[in-house]
């Protein structure tokens, strides 16, 4: 098993069709004890109950709230005694154009997608540092790389691009402490984040630009997170892993 007895913290993992819960499931199958952090306790508990093995933990944590992140990390350490893996997965999007972005929306999108990564990393890093080991994987997006995905506005692209810079800087800073920090950049993954906005016509249009000929599944991203969380990626830090079916192939 790739994560035997590892303690893994995953934010934004209560959505039944989401990438976070698919990741929690993959991690639990591989022997990890998982802490799910999300906005709604009942949803997080339902998610936890669907996982194999255990014991796992459901906590309410709004990643935009520094205090809640600190408290969650404290509770996890009290419960399990350590933190081996942090998956900064929580995120929200808003499909608007530049001229439609109001200040509140800018703050909201940046707060969850970017500040949340800092908050939760700051909460978990001291424990990882004292252990001399840890792996953090952060959720960015193809939207950061190509200047917009399909559902994210420019503020979402900016936030997810910010995640790449933040993660790379943390990788450089904490490498000497045995802590690795990497990112994933998914293309279009079929989850609830698209709401009901993905019409059949849009889907056909998008598929034309995907060499592998299908949209992504939550499990595709979970597998990349698993690789980054496990010792299979022991010599990889500051890296960005595309999970996009070839939607964007770099030169
Ligand atoms: P999702 O809506 O199922 O998952 C997002 C989760 O984050 C939800 O469970 C939600 O409750 C939680 N969340 C939202 N705000 C939060 C906050 N302030 N604190 C804690 N939790 C919060 O959608 P998903 O597609 O699984 O998204 C997961 C991540 O993947 C997001 O960061 C998203 O931006 C990113 N992403 C998704 C796609 C895609 O096509 N689905 C592509 C690239 C990146």
mmCIF file of N, CA and C and ligand atoms in Angstrom, residues 12-15 18-20 37-39 61-64 89-92 112-113 139-141 156 160 186-189 191 193, ligand 1:
data_model
loop_
_atom_site.group_PDB
_atom_site.id
_atom_site.type_symbol
_atom_site.label_atom_id
_atom_site.label_comp_id
_atom_site.label_asym_id
_atom_site.label_seq_id
_atom_site.Cartn_x
_atom_site.Cartn_y
_atom_site.Cartn_z
ATOM 1 N N UNK A 12 -11.773 20.542 1.003
ATOM 2 C CA UNK A 12 -12.770 20.505 -0.074
ATOM 3 C C UNK A 12 -13.041 19.096 -0.542
ATOM 4 N N UNK A 13 -13.320 18.190 0.414
ATOM 5 C CA UNK A 13 -13.459 16.781 0.039
ATOM 6 C C UNK A 13 -14.817 16.200 0.410
ATOM 7 N N UNK A 14 -15.811 17.059 0.619
ATOM 8 C CA UNK A 14 -17.120 16.547 1.024
ATOM 9 C C UNK A 14 -18.082 16.357 -0.150
ATOM 10 N N UNK A 15 -17.757 16.928 -1.294
ATOM 11 C CA UNK A 15 -18.651 16.816 -2.459
ATOM 12 C C UNK A 15 -18.667 15.381 -2.982
ATOM 13 N N UNK A 18 -16.946 15.026 -6.161
ATOM 14 C CA UNK A 18 -15.788 15.897 -6.287
ATOM 15 C C UNK A 18 -14.446 15.180 -6.332
ATOM 16 N N UNK A 19 -13.435 15.944 -6.717
ATOM 17 C CA UNK A 19 -12.065 15.431 -6.787
ATOM 18 C C UNK A 19 -11.560 15.106 -5.378
ATOM 19 N N UNK A 20 -11.957 15.936 -4.404
ATOM 20 C CA UNK A 20 -11.466 15.742 -3.038
ATOM 21 C C UNK A 20 -11.883 14.400 -2.456
ATOM 22 N N UNK A 37 -11.618 18.162 5.358
ATOM 23 C CA UNK A 37 -11.979 19.510 5.820
ATOM 24 C C UNK A 37 -12.906 20.139 4.789
ATOM 25 N N UNK A 38 -14.087 20.546 5.235
ATOM 26 C CA UNK A 38 -14.997 21.188 4.282
ATOM 27 C C UNK A 38 -15.932 22.117 5.052
ATOM 28 N N UNK A 39 -16.825 22.789 4.336
ATOM 29 C CA UNK A 39 -17.651 23.824 4.953
ATOM 30 C C UNK A 39 -18.779 23.260 5.811
ATOM 31 N N UNK A 61 -14.041 23.283 8.267
ATOM 32 C CA UNK A 61 -12.963 24.267 8.137
ATOM 33 C C UNK A 61 -13.171 25.074 6.872
ATOM 34 N N UNK A 62 -13.380 26.368 7.057
ATOM 35 C CA UNK A 62 -13.404 27.292 5.928
ATOM 36 C C UNK A 62 -11.955 27.717 5.705
ATOM 37 N N UNK A 63 -11.395 27.324 4.565
ATOM 38 C CA UNK A 63 -9.959 27.569 4.359
ATOM 39 C C UNK A 63 -9.613 29.060 4.259
ATOM 40 N N UNK A 64 -10.619 29.897 4.077
ATOM 41 C CA UNK A 64 -10.338 31.340 4.032
ATOM 42 C C UNK A 64 -10.105 31.905 5.432
ATOM 43 N N UNK A 89 -7.034 21.250 -1.806
ATOM 44 C CA UNK A 89 -7.921 20.967 -2.937
ATOM 45 C C UNK A 89 -9.124 21.913 -3.037
ATOM 46 N N UNK A 90 -9.517 22.524 -1.916
ATOM 47 C CA UNK A 90 -10.746 23.343 -1.912
ATOM 48 C C UNK A 90 -10.655 24.459 -2.955
ATOM 49 N N UNK A 91 -11.752 24.690 -3.631
ATOM 50 C CA UNK A 91 -11.759 25.765 -4.614
ATOM 51 C C UNK A 91 -13.161 26.078 -5.079
ATOM 52 N N UNK A 92 -13.323 27.289 -5.597
ATOM 53 C CA UNK A 92 -14.595 27.702 -6.187
ATOM 54 C C UNK A 92 -14.297 28.446 -7.482
ATOM 55 N N UNK A 112 -10.601 31.849 -1.448
ATOM 56 C CA UNK A 112 -10.724 30.395 -1.343
ATOM 57 C C UNK A 112 -9.573 29.708 -2.089
ATOM 58 N N UNK A 113 -9.358 30.112 -3.340
ATOM 59 C CA UNK A 113 -8.418 29.369 -4.186
ATOM 60 C C UNK A 113 -6.957 29.615 -3.845
ATOM 61 N N UNK A 139 -3.976 22.369 -5.604
ATOM 62 C CA UNK A 139 -4.836 22.359 -6.788
ATOM 63 C C UNK A 139 -4.699 23.671 -7.560
ATOM 64 N N UNK A 140 -4.120 23.586 -8.747
ATOM 65 C CA UNK A 140 -4.144 24.718 -9.670
ATOM 66 C C UNK A 140 -5.150 24.360 -10.769
ATOM 67 N N UNK A 141 -4.893 24.711 -12.001
ATOM 68 C CA UNK A 141 -5.826 24.419 -13.089
ATOM 69 C C UNK A 141 -5.171 24.733 -14.432
ATOM 70 N N UNK A 156 -10.288 33.629 -11.449
ATOM 71 C CA UNK A 156 -9.988 32.218 -11.148
ATOM 72 C C UNK A 156 -8.627 31.856 -11.740
ATOM 73 N N UNK A 160 -5.447 30.638 -9.530
ATOM 74 C CA UNK A 160 -4.810 29.334 -9.755
ATOM 75 C C UNK A 160 -3.363 29.505 -10.234
ATOM 76 N N UNK A 186 -5.411 20.293 -13.557
ATOM 77 C CA UNK A 186 -6.393 19.534 -14.354
ATOM 78 C C UNK A 186 -7.018 20.372 -15.464
ATOM 79 N N UNK A 187 -7.447 19.657 -16.504
ATOM 80 C CA UNK A 187 -8.314 20.252 -17.519
ATOM 81 C C UNK A 187 -9.742 20.167 -17.025
ATOM 82 N N UNK A 188 -10.677 19.881 -17.911
ATOM 83 C CA UNK A 188 -12.076 19.829 -17.475
ATOM 84 C C UNK A 188 -12.401 18.453 -16.877
ATOM 85 N N UNK A 189 -12.720 18.459 -15.603
ATOM 86 C CA UNK A 189 -13.029 17.232 -14.872
ATOM 87 C C UNK A 189 -14.522 17.250 -14.534
ATOM 88 N N UNK A 191 -17.286 17.130 -12.438
ATOM 89 C CA UNK A 191 -17.700 17.188 -11.030
ATOM 90 C C UNK A 191 -18.859 18.187 -10.943
ATOM 91 N N UNK A 193 -18.685 21.132 -9.858
ATOM 92 C CA UNK A 193 -18.231 22.524 -9.933
ATOM 93 C C UNK A 193 -18.776 23.214 -11.185
HETATM 94 P P1 LIG B 1 -16.380 20.539 -5.977
HETATM 95 O O1 LIG B 1 -17.255 21.733 -5.980
HETATM 96 O O2 LIG B 1 -16.992 19.189 -5.862
HETATM 97 O O3 LIG B 1 -15.264 20.653 -4.853
HETATM 98 C C1 LIG B 1 -14.911 21.832 -4.192
HETATM 99 C C2 LIG B 1 -15.024 21.571 -2.716
HETATM 100 O O4 LIG B 1 -14.448 22.683 -2.021
HETATM 101 C C3 LIG B 1 -16.476 21.444 -2.236
HETATM 102 O O5 LIG B 1 -16.613 20.295 -1.434
HETATM 103 C C4 LIG B 1 -16.708 22.715 -1.452
HETATM 104 O O6 LIG B 1 -17.626 22.584 -0.387
HETATM 105 C C5 LIG B 1 -15.298 22.989 -0.947
HETATM 106 N N1 LIG B 1 -15.096 24.382 -0.547
HETATM 107 C C6 LIG B 1 -15.505 25.494 -1.203
HETATM 108 N N2 LIG B 1 -15.144 26.591 -0.516
HETATM 109 C C7 LIG B 1 -14.483 26.153 0.598
HETATM 110 C C8 LIG B 1 -13.889 26.807 1.690
HETATM 111 N N3 LIG B 1 -13.899 28.146 1.803
HETATM 112 N N4 LIG B 1 -13.309 26.047 2.652
HETATM 113 C C9 LIG B 1 -13.303 24.697 2.566
HETATM 114 N N5 LIG B 1 -13.866 24.025 1.550
HETATM 115 C C10 LIG B 1 -14.450 24.753 0.578
HETATM 116 O O7 LIG B 1 -15.558 20.648 -7.352
HETATM 117 P P2 LIG B 1 -14.201 19.943 -7.838
HETATM 118 O O8 LIG B 1 -14.245 20.039 -9.320
HETATM 119 O O9 LIG B 1 -14.002 18.619 -7.207
HETATM 120 O O10 LIG B 1 -13.096 20.983 -7.336
HETATM 121 C C11 LIG B 1 -11.979 20.635 -6.544
HETATM 122 C C12 LIG B 1 -10.833 21.544 -6.933
HETATM 123 O O11 LIG B 1 -10.436 21.258 -8.269
HETATM 124 C C13 LIG B 1 -11.132 23.037 -6.899
HETATM 125 O O12 LIG B 1 -10.021 23.727 -6.349
HETATM 126 C C14 LIG B 1 -11.268 23.407 -8.360
HETATM 127 O O13 LIG B 1 -10.980 24.756 -8.604
HETATM 128 C C15 LIG B 1 -10.246 22.477 -8.976
HETATM 129 N N6 LIG B 1 -10.371 22.214 -10.396
HETATM 130 C C16 LIG B 1 -11.496 21.638 -10.891
HETATM 131 C C17 LIG B 1 -11.563 21.380 -12.240
HETATM 132 C C18 LIG B 1 -12.797 20.765 -12.852
HETATM 133 O O14 LIG B 1 -12.932 20.791 -14.074
HETATM 134 N N7 LIG B 1 -13.698 20.187 -12.069
HETATM 135 C C19 LIG B 1 -10.494 21.686 -13.086
HETATM 136 C C20 LIG B 1 -9.349 22.262 -12.537
HETATM 137 C C21 LIG B 1 -9.289 22.511 -11.189
#
